């Protein structure tokens, strides 16, 4: 075999094609054994371990902090829930008391119908008095006063009942407000308590997409810089040049002017003004985006299929001051309602006591005036009866006198007849015997005197007859007056006083 000269590596022809040199081989080995990936791996491992430690420390701190915040929040909710429970108990007790007083007031209104009936019946009965006794006397005036008093009490009771029913509605509305707030806080306390004691190994731990959104308005802020590599919501809020003017106003409203996510969230939670500023900014962005979309739809031959986002004005989260103020407002409304309710109950009690006292006082006054009137009527009736008795005696006496007059007149008449017979006999004497002598004169004088006596007796008889007629008329008048007085006594004593004996007591007129 012929020995190849130095440098002659091509004597084998194509068999050496594709082979590298030893130098390349050494360089390749050095490259492989260089260890860059090992160092990079070691560096990455160290960084990763540090990151894990940092993340673990941060997550543990965040978990502990959020757990403490949740527990604090649960205690805060439980405090207001307890206040609401106390208020609900107080309001429920107040509603029950006011309802009982409403029933008491209705009982008083029903009881008032009995005095009203008694008063009307007494007035109707006293209208049945006869003739001279049908007068406007003290009992009549007191009965009219009592009637006016009853009407005033009825009107006062109706007004009070309307006020009590209105206050009951207000109390029920306040209680419903408290119960709704308590129900919400009960659920919130349940959720916050579950969150406070939720651990990583709990069975109900799962991914919840969208749970980290700040609010509905922030979620709906649409990008305005489509060519920006980090076109996000926070970019629109904090960086986008299209909203520089709005952002300037927005930044002035925020307390510290920072628009970073943590500061923004903190400001929104603790300040209602900051919350409104963020909401206004987001609504302005949404309106501008919707207007731009409408312009694109009008200019495009095909309608855009992009779904429009409608604004929701009513649904937004509350912050801590507004959340707390809502419950404070409910409790303040409760205090106002319960104070008004207590004042109304005191007013109702006072009205019931005063009206029942006034009615009973008027009842006593009417009874006293009726008793006095009955006593005076009894006295007059007794006097009339005595007068009637005397009149009857005088009638008997007059009739006896008339009988004596008639007897005396009969005697005088007989004496006149005797005297006239004697004179007539004397006139029968003949001639000179017919003499005017003393016996004739005496007979003439006797006849004249008897005629005068008869005239006197007749005159006295006429006057006595007239007096007897007057006495009989007087007797009829007295008898009629006695009947009238007896009728009055029957109405006042046996009817009116008997009815008024059923007058209700003050306790019943108070509704008890």
Tab-separated table of C-alpha atoms in Angstrom:
chain	number	residue	atom	x	y	z
A	1	UNK	CA	0.000	0.000	0.000
A	2	UNK	CA	1.408	3.264	-0.993
A	3	UNK	CA	1.804	5.711	1.926
A	4	UNK	CA	-0.219	8.942	1.552
A	5	UNK	CA	1.505	12.158	1.808
A	6	UNK	CA	0.853	14.551	4.629
A	7	UNK	CA	-2.278	16.470	3.985
A	8	UNK	CA	-3.575	14.061	1.417
A	9	UNK	CA	-6.992	13.193	2.904
A	10	UNK	CA	-8.834	12.899	-0.316
A	11	UNK	CA	-7.198	9.743	-1.516
A	12	UNK	CA	-10.281	7.831	-0.342
A	13	UNK	CA	-12.500	9.829	-2.573
A	14	UNK	CA	-16.142	10.426	-1.553
A	15	UNK	CA	-15.885	8.350	1.623
A	16	UNK	CA	-14.585	11.328	3.572
A	17	UNK	CA	-17.457	13.588	2.620
A	18	UNK	CA	-19.470	14.972	5.611
A	19	UNK	CA	-16.766	14.349	8.216
A	20	UNK	CA	-15.749	17.235	10.455
A	21	UNK	CA	-12.345	17.942	11.740
A	22	UNK	CA	-10.898	17.125	15.128
A	23	UNK	CA	-10.866	20.799	15.938
A	24	UNK	CA	-14.558	20.980	15.392
A	25	UNK	CA	-14.964	17.900	17.512
A	26	UNK	CA	-12.988	19.491	20.353
A	27	UNK	CA	-14.931	22.706	20.078
A	28	UNK	CA	-18.191	20.785	20.164
A	29	UNK	CA	-17.151	18.863	23.277
A	30	UNK	CA	-16.096	22.041	24.979
A	31	UNK	CA	-19.435	23.592	24.085
A	32	UNK	CA	-21.359	20.631	25.499
A	33	UNK	CA	-19.252	20.504	28.629
A	34	UNK	CA	-19.418	24.237	29.088
A	35	UNK	CA	-22.407	23.906	31.662
A	36	UNK	CA	-24.387	27.070	30.781
A	37	UNK	CA	-27.691	25.266	31.132
A	38	UNK	CA	-26.646	23.951	34.526
A	39	UNK	CA	-25.772	27.396	35.734
A	40	UNK	CA	-28.960	28.774	34.217
A	41	UNK	CA	-30.916	25.991	35.852
A	42	UNK	CA	-29.258	26.644	39.188
A	43	UNK	CA	-29.985	30.339	38.834
A	44	UNK	CA	-33.553	29.655	37.813
A	45	UNK	CA	-33.956	27.213	40.695
A	46	UNK	CA	-32.682	29.763	43.171
A	47	UNK	CA	-34.922	32.479	41.736
A	48	UNK	CA	-37.894	30.125	41.675
A	49	UNK	CA	-37.309	29.036	45.265
A	50	UNK	CA	-37.052	32.658	46.326
A	51	UNK	CA	-40.222	33.419	44.366
A	52	UNK	CA	-41.994	30.473	45.968
A	53	UNK	CA	-40.896	31.615	49.409
A	54	UNK	CA	-41.908	35.189	48.607
A	55	UNK	CA	-45.224	34.151	47.075
A	56	UNK	CA	-45.904	31.797	49.965
A	57	UNK	CA	-45.067	34.524	52.455
A	58	UNK	CA	-47.127	37.093	50.549
A	59	UNK	CA	-50.069	34.761	50.028
A	60	UNK	CA	-49.990	33.728	53.687
A	61	UNK	CA	-49.891	37.358	54.748
A	62	UNK	CA	-52.657	38.232	52.278
A	63	UNK	CA	-54.684	35.226	53.434
A	64	UNK	CA	-54.187	36.150	57.077
A	65	UNK	CA	-54.974	39.790	56.385
A	66	UNK	CA	-58.062	38.988	54.318
A	67	UNK	CA	-59.173	36.482	56.971
A	68	UNK	CA	-58.783	39.123	59.664
A	69	UNK	CA	-60.642	41.596	57.472
A	70	UNK	CA	-63.407	39.054	56.891
A	71	UNK	CA	-63.676	38.327	60.616
A	72	UNK	CA	-63.730	42.040	61.356
A	73	UNK	CA	-66.364	42.481	58.684
A	74	UNK	CA	-68.395	39.606	60.123
A	75	UNK	CA	-68.207	41.177	63.592
A	76	UNK	CA	-69.216	44.532	62.129
A	77	UNK	CA	-72.191	42.969	60.359
A	78	UNK	CA	-73.111	41.012	63.484
A	79	UNK	CA	-73.086	44.212	65.547
A	80	UNK	CA	-75.555	45.933	63.264
A	81	UNK	CA	-77.541	42.708	62.955
A	82	UNK	CA	-77.862	42.606	66.745
A	83	UNK	CA	-78.950	46.245	66.754
A	84	UNK	CA	-81.546	45.440	64.114
A	85	UNK	CA	-82.761	42.424	66.101
A	86	UNK	CA	-83.208	44.597	69.179
A	87	UNK	CA	-85.018	47.226	67.125
A	88	UNK	CA	-87.252	44.586	65.531
A	89	UNK	CA	-88.134	43.183	68.969
A	90	UNK	CA	-88.912	46.653	70.274
A	91	UNK	CA	-90.954	47.519	67.200
A	92	UNK	CA	-92.828	44.221	67.349
A	93	UNK	CA	-93.666	44.868	71.006
A	94	UNK	CA	-94.718	48.422	70.158
A	95	UNK	CA	-96.943	47.180	67.330
A	96	UNK	CA	-98.593	44.695	69.687
A	97	UNK	CA	-99.145	47.370	72.338
A	98	UNK	CA	-100.510	49.837	69.787
A	99	UNK	CA	-102.766	47.158	68.307
A	100	UNK	CA	-104.104	46.412	71.796
A	101	UNK	CA	-104.722	50.118	72.305
A	102	UNK	CA	-106.469	50.300	68.940
A	103	UNK	CA	-108.783	47.515	70.103
A	104	UNK	CA	-109.280	49.374	73.384
A	105	UNK	CA	-110.201	52.508	71.446
A	106	UNK	CA	-112.679	50.545	69.330
A	107	UNK	CA	-114.174	49.080	72.519
A	108	UNK	CA	-114.541	52.607	73.885
A	109	UNK	CA	-116.270	53.659	70.660
A	110	UNK	CA	-118.658	50.707	70.935
A	111	UNK	CA	-119.322	51.444	74.616
A	112	UNK	CA	-120.064	55.082	73.780
A	113	UNK	CA	-123.134	53.946	71.843
A	114	UNK	CA	-124.885	53.071	75.137
A	115	UNK	CA	-124.639	56.612	76.624
A	116	UNK	CA	-125.619	57.973	73.222
A	117	UNK	CA	-128.732	55.762	73.155
A	118	UNK	CA	-129.604	56.692	76.749
A	119	UNK	CA	-129.263	60.388	75.966
A	120	UNK	CA	-131.401	60.182	72.826
A	121	UNK	CA	-134.029	58.090	74.613
A	122	UNK	CA	-134.202	60.566	77.502
A	123	UNK	CA	-134.647	63.467	75.084
A	124	UNK	CA	-137.393	61.575	73.246
A	125	UNK	CA	-139.133	60.667	76.497
A	126	UNK	CA	-139.074	64.227	77.797
A	127	UNK	CA	-140.683	65.394	74.564
A	128	UNK	CA	-143.702	63.352	75.676
A	129	UNK	CA	-144.326	65.666	78.630
A	130	UNK	CA	-147.791	67.237	78.626
A	131	UNK	CA	-148.900	70.849	78.255
A	132	UNK	CA	-147.418	73.135	80.858
A	133	UNK	CA	-144.573	70.771	81.769
A	134	UNK	CA	-143.214	70.681	78.205
A	135	UNK	CA	-140.569	73.315	78.947
A	136	UNK	CA	-136.822	73.875	78.407
A	137	UNK	CA	-135.625	73.251	81.942
A	138	UNK	CA	-132.236	72.434	83.485
A	139	UNK	CA	-132.389	68.675	82.779
A	140	UNK	CA	-133.205	69.448	79.156
A	141	UNK	CA	-130.250	71.816	78.890
A	142	UNK	CA	-127.939	69.276	80.534
A	143	UNK	CA	-129.170	66.561	78.168
A	144	UNK	CA	-128.426	68.767	75.156
A	145	UNK	CA	-124.978	69.504	76.601
A	146	UNK	CA	-124.423	65.784	77.074
A	147	UNK	CA	-125.498	65.123	73.476
A	148	UNK	CA	-122.998	67.697	72.163
A	149	UNK	CA	-120.296	66.217	74.404
A	150	UNK	CA	-120.974	62.715	73.068
A	151	UNK	CA	-120.726	63.967	69.475
A	152	UNK	CA	-117.403	65.654	70.229
A	153	UNK	CA	-116.090	62.498	71.894
A	154	UNK	CA	-117.195	60.402	68.912
A	155	UNK	CA	-115.361	62.716	66.503
A	156	UNK	CA	-112.280	62.662	68.720
A	157	UNK	CA	-112.366	58.860	68.850
A	158	UNK	CA	-112.675	58.623	65.058
A	159	UNK	CA	-109.722	60.953	64.554
A	160	UNK	CA	-107.652	59.024	67.082
A	161	UNK	CA	-108.541	55.705	65.459
A	162	UNK	CA	-107.444	57.055	62.088
A	163	UNK	CA	-104.161	58.293	63.598
A	164	UNK	CA	-103.567	54.964	65.352
A	165	UNK	CA	-104.200	52.966	62.176
A	166	UNK	CA	-101.890	55.271	60.210
A	167	UNK	CA	-99.201	54.914	62.888
A	168	UNK	CA	-99.632	51.144	62.795
A	169	UNK	CA	-98.991	51.231	59.053
A	170	UNK	CA	-95.892	53.353	59.657
A	171	UNK	CA	-94.682	50.952	62.345
A	172	UNK	CA	-95.245	47.943	60.105
A	173	UNK	CA	-93.409	49.686	57.246
A	174	UNK	CA	-90.504	50.507	59.570
A	175	UNK	CA	-90.477	46.927	60.844
A	176	UNK	CA	-90.468	45.603	57.263
A	177	UNK	CA	-87.520	47.864	56.473
A	178	UNK	CA	-85.690	46.580	59.536
A	179	UNK	CA	-86.522	42.964	58.708
A	180	UNK	CA	-85.348	43.339	55.110
A	181	UNK	CA	-82.093	44.878	56.297
A	182	UNK	CA	-81.748	42.194	58.979
A	183	UNK	CA	-82.383	39.454	56.395
A	184	UNK	CA	-79.708	40.911	54.127
A	185	UNK	CA	-77.277	41.163	57.017
A	186	UNK	CA	-78.110	37.629	58.112
A	187	UNK	CA	-77.134	36.343	54.673
A	188	UNK	CA	-74.106	38.630	54.559
A	189	UNK	CA	-73.016	37.445	58.017
A	190	UNK	CA	-73.439	33.844	56.899
A	191	UNK	CA	-71.350	34.411	53.787
A	192	UNK	CA	-68.702	36.440	55.613
A	193	UNK	CA	-68.465	33.802	58.363
A	194	UNK	CA	-68.096	31.069	55.774
A	195	UNK	CA	-65.408	33.104	54.020
A	196	UNK	CA	-63.613	33.850	57.282
A	197	UNK	CA	-63.216	30.153	58.103
A	198	UNK	CA	-62.756	28.938	54.524
A	199	UNK	CA	-59.528	26.951	54.011
A	200	UNK	CA	-57.716	25.783	50.913
A	201	UNK	CA	-58.711	22.159	51.428
A	202	UNK	CA	-62.404	22.922	51.810
A	203	UNK	CA	-64.721	20.999	49.500
A	204	UNK	CA	-66.485	24.121	48.234
A	205	UNK	CA	-63.306	25.857	47.070
A	206	UNK	CA	-63.366	26.246	43.286
A	207	UNK	CA	-62.558	28.642	40.493
A	208	UNK	CA	-65.057	31.513	40.215
A	209	UNK	CA	-64.642	33.344	36.956
A	210	UNK	CA	-65.187	37.089	37.208
A	211	UNK	CA	-65.192	37.131	41.006
A	212	UNK	CA	-62.440	39.746	41.089
A	213	UNK	CA	-64.250	42.402	39.090
A	214	UNK	CA	-64.439	45.751	40.803
A	215	UNK	CA	-67.958	46.597	39.726
A	216	UNK	CA	-70.332	46.284	36.824
A	217	UNK	CA	-69.266	49.668	35.509
A	218	UNK	CA	-65.525	48.863	35.628
A	219	UNK	CA	-66.143	45.502	33.975
A	220	UNK	CA	-67.874	47.205	31.067
A	221	UNK	CA	-65.160	49.801	30.353
A	222	UNK	CA	-64.078	48.996	26.768
A	223	UNK	CA	-60.624	49.601	25.348
A	224	UNK	CA	-60.036	52.682	23.270
A	225	UNK	CA	-56.476	52.011	22.169
A	226	UNK	CA	-56.758	48.816	20.167
A	227	UNK	CA	-53.178	49.111	18.963
A	228	UNK	CA	-51.810	49.362	22.509
A	229	UNK	CA	-50.095	46.127	23.614
A	230	UNK	CA	-51.573	46.425	27.132
A	231	UNK	CA	-55.027	47.699	26.252
A	232	UNK	CA	-56.871	46.922	29.507
A	233	UNK	CA	-59.373	48.539	31.799
A	234	UNK	CA	-56.659	50.000	34.006
A	235	UNK	CA	-54.928	51.331	30.896
A	236	UNK	CA	-58.118	53.168	29.960
A	237	UNK	CA	-58.476	54.550	33.476
A	238	UNK	CA	-54.867	55.502	34.178
A	239	UNK	CA	-52.963	55.908	30.887
A	240	UNK	CA	-55.147	56.367	27.788
A	241	UNK	CA	-54.586	59.812	26.255
A	242	UNK	CA	-58.141	59.934	24.902
A	243	UNK	CA	-59.405	60.510	28.449
A	244	UNK	CA	-56.789	62.977	29.689
A	245	UNK	CA	-59.331	65.734	30.400
A	246	UNK	CA	-61.732	63.411	32.216
A	247	UNK	CA	-58.825	61.815	34.060
A	248	UNK	CA	-57.659	65.220	35.283
A	249	UNK	CA	-61.041	65.820	36.933
A	250	UNK	CA	-61.121	62.202	38.061
A	251	UNK	CA	-57.671	62.469	39.675
A	252	UNK	CA	-58.672	65.652	41.525
A	253	UNK	CA	-61.666	63.885	43.077
A	254	UNK	CA	-59.623	60.924	44.349
A	255	UNK	CA	-58.139	61.753	47.720
A	256	UNK	CA	-54.453	61.058	47.006
A	257	UNK	CA	-54.712	61.323	43.205
A	258	UNK	CA	-53.334	57.830	42.690
A	259	UNK	CA	-55.006	55.677	40.018
A	260	UNK	CA	-53.307	52.385	40.835
A	261	UNK	CA	-55.595	49.433	41.313
A	262	UNK	CA	-55.108	49.038	45.131
A	263	UNK	CA	-55.444	52.774	45.787
A	264	UNK	CA	-58.436	52.998	43.485
A	265	UNK	CA	-60.190	50.094	45.183
A	266	UNK	CA	-59.413	51.511	48.630
A	267	UNK	CA	-60.804	54.909	47.634
A	268	UNK	CA	-63.952	53.380	46.149
A	269	UNK	CA	-64.625	51.324	49.263
A	270	UNK	CA	-64.184	54.077	51.830
A	271	UNK	CA	-65.523	57.156	50.032
A	272	UNK	CA	-68.867	57.594	48.349
A	273	UNK	CA	-67.549	60.602	46.411
A	274	UNK	CA	-64.663	58.553	45.027
A	275	UNK	CA	-67.086	55.782	44.128
A	276	UNK	CA	-69.301	58.246	42.247
A	277	UNK	CA	-66.249	59.679	40.474
A	278	UNK	CA	-65.145	56.231	39.273
A	279	UNK	CA	-68.697	55.391	38.200
A	280	UNK	CA	-69.069	58.676	36.309
A	281	UNK	CA	-65.744	58.160	34.539
A	282	UNK	CA	-66.682	54.617	33.536
A	283	UNK	CA	-70.126	55.676	32.328
A	284	UNK	CA	-68.547	58.396	30.191
A	285	UNK	CA	-66.237	55.786	28.623
A	286	UNK	CA	-69.176	53.452	27.983
A	287	UNK	CA	-71.255	56.214	26.394
A	288	UNK	CA	-68.388	57.189	24.109
A	289	UNK	CA	-67.823	53.562	23.092
A	290	UNK	CA	-71.523	53.042	22.353
A	291	UNK	CA	-71.632	56.212	20.269
A	292	UNK	CA	-68.558	55.077	18.339
A	293	UNK	CA	-70.173	51.693	17.746
A	294	UNK	CA	-73.325	53.345	16.406
A	295	UNK	CA	-71.215	55.448	14.047
A	296	UNK	CA	-69.443	52.300	12.801
A	297	UNK	CA	-72.761	50.555	12.255
A	298	UNK	CA	-74.136	53.473	10.242
A	299	UNK	CA	-71.008	53.698	8.084
A	300	UNK	CA	-70.600	49.939	7.581
A	301	UNK	CA	-72.595	48.150	4.819
A	302	UNK	CA	-73.212	45.244	7.169
A	303	UNK	CA	-74.502	45.735	10.655
A	304	UNK	CA	-71.982	44.913	13.290
A	305	UNK	CA	-72.577	41.732	15.182
A	306	UNK	CA	-70.817	43.053	18.177
A	307	UNK	CA	-73.167	42.973	21.145
A	308	UNK	CA	-73.985	46.322	22.606
A	309	UNK	CA	-73.561	46.823	26.278
A	310	UNK	CA	-76.485	48.536	27.972
A	311	UNK	CA	-75.894	50.724	30.930
A	312	UNK	CA	-77.218	49.708	34.264
A	313	UNK	CA	-77.803	52.665	36.482
A	314	UNK	CA	-79.499	50.979	39.402
A	315	UNK	CA	-77.116	48.168	40.322
A	316	UNK	CA	-73.926	49.275	41.976
A	317	UNK	CA	-72.101	48.253	45.083
A	318	UNK	CA	-72.243	50.283	48.234
A	319	UNK	CA	-69.248	51.429	50.209
A	320	UNK	CA	-68.758	51.123	53.949
A	321	UNK	CA	-70.120	54.583	54.875
A	322	UNK	CA	-73.197	54.236	52.666
A	323	UNK	CA	-73.716	50.643	53.856
A	324	UNK	CA	-73.516	51.736	57.456
A	325	UNK	CA	-75.634	54.816	56.797
A	326	UNK	CA	-78.386	52.652	55.312
A	327	UNK	CA	-78.751	50.758	58.590
A	328	UNK	CA	-78.433	53.961	60.611
A	329	UNK	CA	-81.220	55.483	58.528
A	330	UNK	CA	-83.378	52.417	59.168
A	331	UNK	CA	-82.694	52.643	62.917
A	332	UNK	CA	-83.331	56.396	62.908
A	333	UNK	CA	-86.617	55.798	61.119
A	334	UNK	CA	-87.390	53.147	63.728
A	335	UNK	CA	-86.661	55.574	66.558
A	336	UNK	CA	-88.817	58.264	64.962
A	337	UNK	CA	-91.678	55.819	64.417
A	338	UNK	CA	-91.499	54.348	67.911
A	339	UNK	CA	-91.289	57.816	69.509
A	340	UNK	CA	-94.338	58.940	67.535
A	341	UNK	CA	-96.095	55.713	68.465
A	342	UNK	CA	-95.388	56.182	72.175
A	343	UNK	CA	-96.520	59.806	72.025
A	344	UNK	CA	-99.704	58.737	70.251
A	345	UNK	CA	-100.347	56.032	72.856
A	346	UNK	CA	-99.949	58.593	75.628
A	347	UNK	CA	-102.356	60.887	73.791
A	348	UNK	CA	-104.902	58.082	73.371
A	349	UNK	CA	-104.653	57.183	77.066
A	350	UNK	CA	-105.124	60.801	78.076
A	351	UNK	CA	-108.074	61.270	75.715
A	352	UNK	CA	-109.805	58.100	76.909
A	353	UNK	CA	-109.356	59.032	80.564
A	354	UNK	CA	-110.431	62.657	80.093
A	355	UNK	CA	-113.440	61.865	77.901
A	356	UNK	CA	-114.686	59.135	80.228
A	357	UNK	CA	-114.288	61.503	83.181
A	358	UNK	CA	-116.162	64.259	81.338
A	359	UNK	CA	-118.967	61.897	80.352
A	360	UNK	CA	-119.328	60.585	83.877
A	361	UNK	CA	-119.313	64.140	85.268
A	362	UNK	CA	-122.005	65.161	82.808
A	363	UNK	CA	-123.989	62.034	83.678
A	364	UNK	CA	-123.874	62.967	87.361
A	365	UNK	CA	-124.913	66.520	86.496
A	366	UNK	CA	-127.882	65.290	84.434
A	367	UNK	CA	-128.932	62.906	87.193
A	368	UNK	CA	-128.728	65.667	89.795
A	369	UNK	CA	-130.750	68.079	87.686
A	370	UNK	CA	-133.327	65.363	87.013
A	371	UNK	CA	-133.526	64.564	90.714
A	372	UNK	CA	-133.976	68.233	91.568
A	373	UNK	CA	-136.614	68.583	88.886
A	374	UNK	CA	-138.409	65.485	90.161
A	375	UNK	CA	-138.335	66.870	93.698
A	376	UNK	CA	-139.785	70.203	92.561
A	377	UNK	CA	-142.442	68.421	90.514
A	378	UNK	CA	-143.319	66.240	93.492
A	379	UNK	CA	-143.636	69.347	95.627
A	380	UNK	CA	-145.901	71.041	93.092
A	381	UNK	CA	-147.980	67.877	92.735
A	382	UNK	CA	-148.418	67.727	96.496
A	383	UNK	CA	-149.471	71.367	96.585
A	384	UNK	CA	-151.895	70.729	93.750
A	385	UNK	CA	-153.360	67.753	95.564
A	386	UNK	CA	-153.772	69.830	98.712
A	387	UNK	CA	-155.355	72.584	96.678
A	388	UNK	CA	-157.659	70.058	95.048
A	389	UNK	CA	-158.644	68.706	98.428
A	390	UNK	CA	-159.419	72.213	99.658
A	391	UNK	CA	-161.344	72.940	96.469
A	392	UNK	CA	-163.429	69.838	96.907
A	393	UNK	CA	-164.181	70.872	100.462
A	394	UNK	CA	-165.221	74.309	99.263
A	395	UNK	CA	-167.433	72.760	96.614
A	396	UNK	CA	-169.156	70.675	99.271
A	397	UNK	CA	-169.485	73.729	101.478
A	398	UNK	CA	-170.940	75.749	98.621
A	399	UNK	CA	-173.423	73.060	97.772
A	400	UNK	CA	-174.502	72.963	101.417
A	401	UNK	CA	-174.958	76.713	101.402
A	402	UNK	CA	-176.986	76.470	98.207
A	403	UNK	CA	-179.190	73.878	99.830
A	404	UNK	CA	-179.679	76.163	102.849
A	405	UNK	CA	-180.491	79.046	100.521
A	406	UNK	CA	-183.092	77.005	98.707
A	407	UNK	CA	-184.694	75.986	101.972
A	408	UNK	CA	-184.730	79.565	103.240
A	409	UNK	CA	-186.124	80.844	99.962
A	410	UNK	CA	-188.885	78.274	100.230
A	411	UNK	CA	-189.695	79.485	103.726
A	412	UNK	CA	-189.694	83.132	102.634
A	413	UNK	CA	-191.928	82.258	99.729
A	414	UNK	CA	-194.372	80.557	102.031
A	415	UNK	CA	-194.349	83.571	104.362
A	416	UNK	CA	-195.021	85.875	101.453
A	417	UNK	CA	-197.951	83.740	100.452
A	418	UNK	CA	-199.318	83.896	104.005
A	419	UNK	CA	-198.966	87.679	104.149
A	420	UNK	CA	-200.532	88.094	100.728
A	421	UNK	CA	-203.408	85.817	101.738
A	422	UNK	CA	-203.968	87.895	104.862
A	423	UNK	CA	-204.014	91.116	102.856
A	424	UNK	CA	-206.366	89.642	100.348
A	425	UNK	CA	-208.675	88.508	103.168
A	426	UNK	CA	-208.592	92.009	104.737
A	427	UNK	CA	-209.601	93.511	101.425
A	428	UNK	CA	-212.802	91.473	101.619
A	429	UNK	CA	-214.079	93.486	104.637
A	430	UNK	CA	-217.348	95.372	103.829
A	431	UNK	CA	-217.955	99.143	103.787
A	432	UNK	CA	-216.505	101.031	106.586
A	433	UNK	CA	-214.895	97.950	108.039
A	434	UNK	CA	-212.315	98.156	105.296
A	435	UNK	CA	-210.184	100.370	107.493
A	436	UNK	CA	-206.488	101.314	107.235
A	437	UNK	CA	-205.488	100.256	110.581
A	438	UNK	CA	-202.240	98.990	112.097
A	439	UNK	CA	-202.509	95.337	111.134
A	440	UNK	CA	-202.982	96.267	107.487
A	441	UNK	CA	-199.924	98.467	107.560
A	442	UNK	CA	-197.982	95.707	109.305
A	443	UNK	CA	-198.995	93.178	106.648
A	444	UNK	CA	-197.962	95.570	103.885
A	445	UNK	CA	-194.583	96.119	105.585
A	446	UNK	CA	-194.172	92.366	106.034
A	447	UNK	CA	-194.797	91.680	102.346
A	448	UNK	CA	-192.302	94.377	101.360
A	449	UNK	CA	-189.669	92.997	103.730
A	450	UNK	CA	-190.246	89.433	102.561
A	451	UNK	CA	-189.900	90.492	98.924
A	452	UNK	CA	-186.619	92.231	99.756
A	453	UNK	CA	-185.405	89.099	101.572
A	454	UNK	CA	-186.362	86.922	98.623
A	455	UNK	CA	-184.437	89.185	96.264
A	456	UNK	CA	-181.400	89.018	98.525
A	457	UNK	CA	-181.623	85.244	98.772
A	458	UNK	CA	-182.009	84.926	95.014
A	459	UNK	CA	-178.973	87.146	94.478
A	460	UNK	CA	-176.907	85.129	96.920
A	461	UNK	CA	-178.086	81.935	95.295
A	462	UNK	CA	-176.938	83.134	91.866
A	463	UNK	CA	-173.542	84.168	93.205
A	464	UNK	CA	-173.169	80.880	95.054
A	465	UNK	CA	-174.079	78.938	91.920
A	466	UNK	CA	-171.507	80.898	89.960
A	467	UNK	CA	-168.897	80.276	92.642
A	468	UNK	CA	-169.690	76.575	92.646
A	469	UNK	CA	-169.199	76.466	88.861
A	470	UNK	CA	-165.872	78.210	89.272
A	471	UNK	CA	-164.883	75.749	91.967
A	472	UNK	CA	-165.799	72.843	89.712
A	473	UNK	CA	-163.736	74.363	86.895
A	474	UNK	CA	-160.867	74.887	89.293
A	475	UNK	CA	-161.173	71.263	90.360
A	476	UNK	CA	-160.891	70.113	86.729
A	477	UNK	CA	-157.834	72.331	86.226
A	478	UNK	CA	-156.213	70.972	89.353
A	479	UNK	CA	-156.992	67.410	88.409
A	480	UNK	CA	-155.544	67.974	84.922
A	481	UNK	CA	-152.400	69.549	86.370
A	482	UNK	CA	-152.016	66.652	88.746
A	483	UNK	CA	-152.242	64.265	85.781
A	484	UNK	CA	-149.607	66.326	83.947
A	485	UNK	CA	-147.303	66.255	86.956
A	486	UNK	CA	-147.789	62.535	87.396
A	487	UNK	CA	-146.912	62.029	83.715
A	488	UNK	CA	-143.789	64.153	84.119
A	489	UNK	CA	-142.793	62.273	87.237
A	490	UNK	CA	-143.318	58.984	85.465
A	491	UNK	CA	-141.126	60.049	82.539
A	492	UNK	CA	-138.370	61.635	84.608
A	493	UNK	CA	-138.299	59.270	87.545
A	494	UNK	CA	-139.412	55.887	86.320
A	495	UNK	CA	-138.174	56.108	82.727
A	496	UNK	CA	-135.246	58.525	82.453
A	497	UNK	CA	-133.580	57.773	85.765
A	498	UNK	CA	-134.108	54.067	85.211
A	499	UNK	CA	-132.400	54.314	81.817
A	500	UNK	CA	-129.584	56.401	83.220
A	501	UNK	CA	-128.973	53.792	85.905
A	502	UNK	CA	-127.536	51.682	83.055
A	503	UNK	CA	-124.983	54.384	82.177
A	504	UNK	CA	-121.560	52.802	81.610
A	505	UNK	CA	-118.754	53.118	84.121
A	506	UNK	CA	-115.596	55.119	83.456
A	507	UNK	CA	-113.557	51.913	83.067
A	508	UNK	CA	-115.821	50.591	80.337
A	509	UNK	CA	-115.872	53.938	78.552
A	510	UNK	CA	-112.052	53.769	78.562
A	511	UNK	CA	-112.335	50.552	76.567
A	512	UNK	CA	-111.429	48.076	79.291
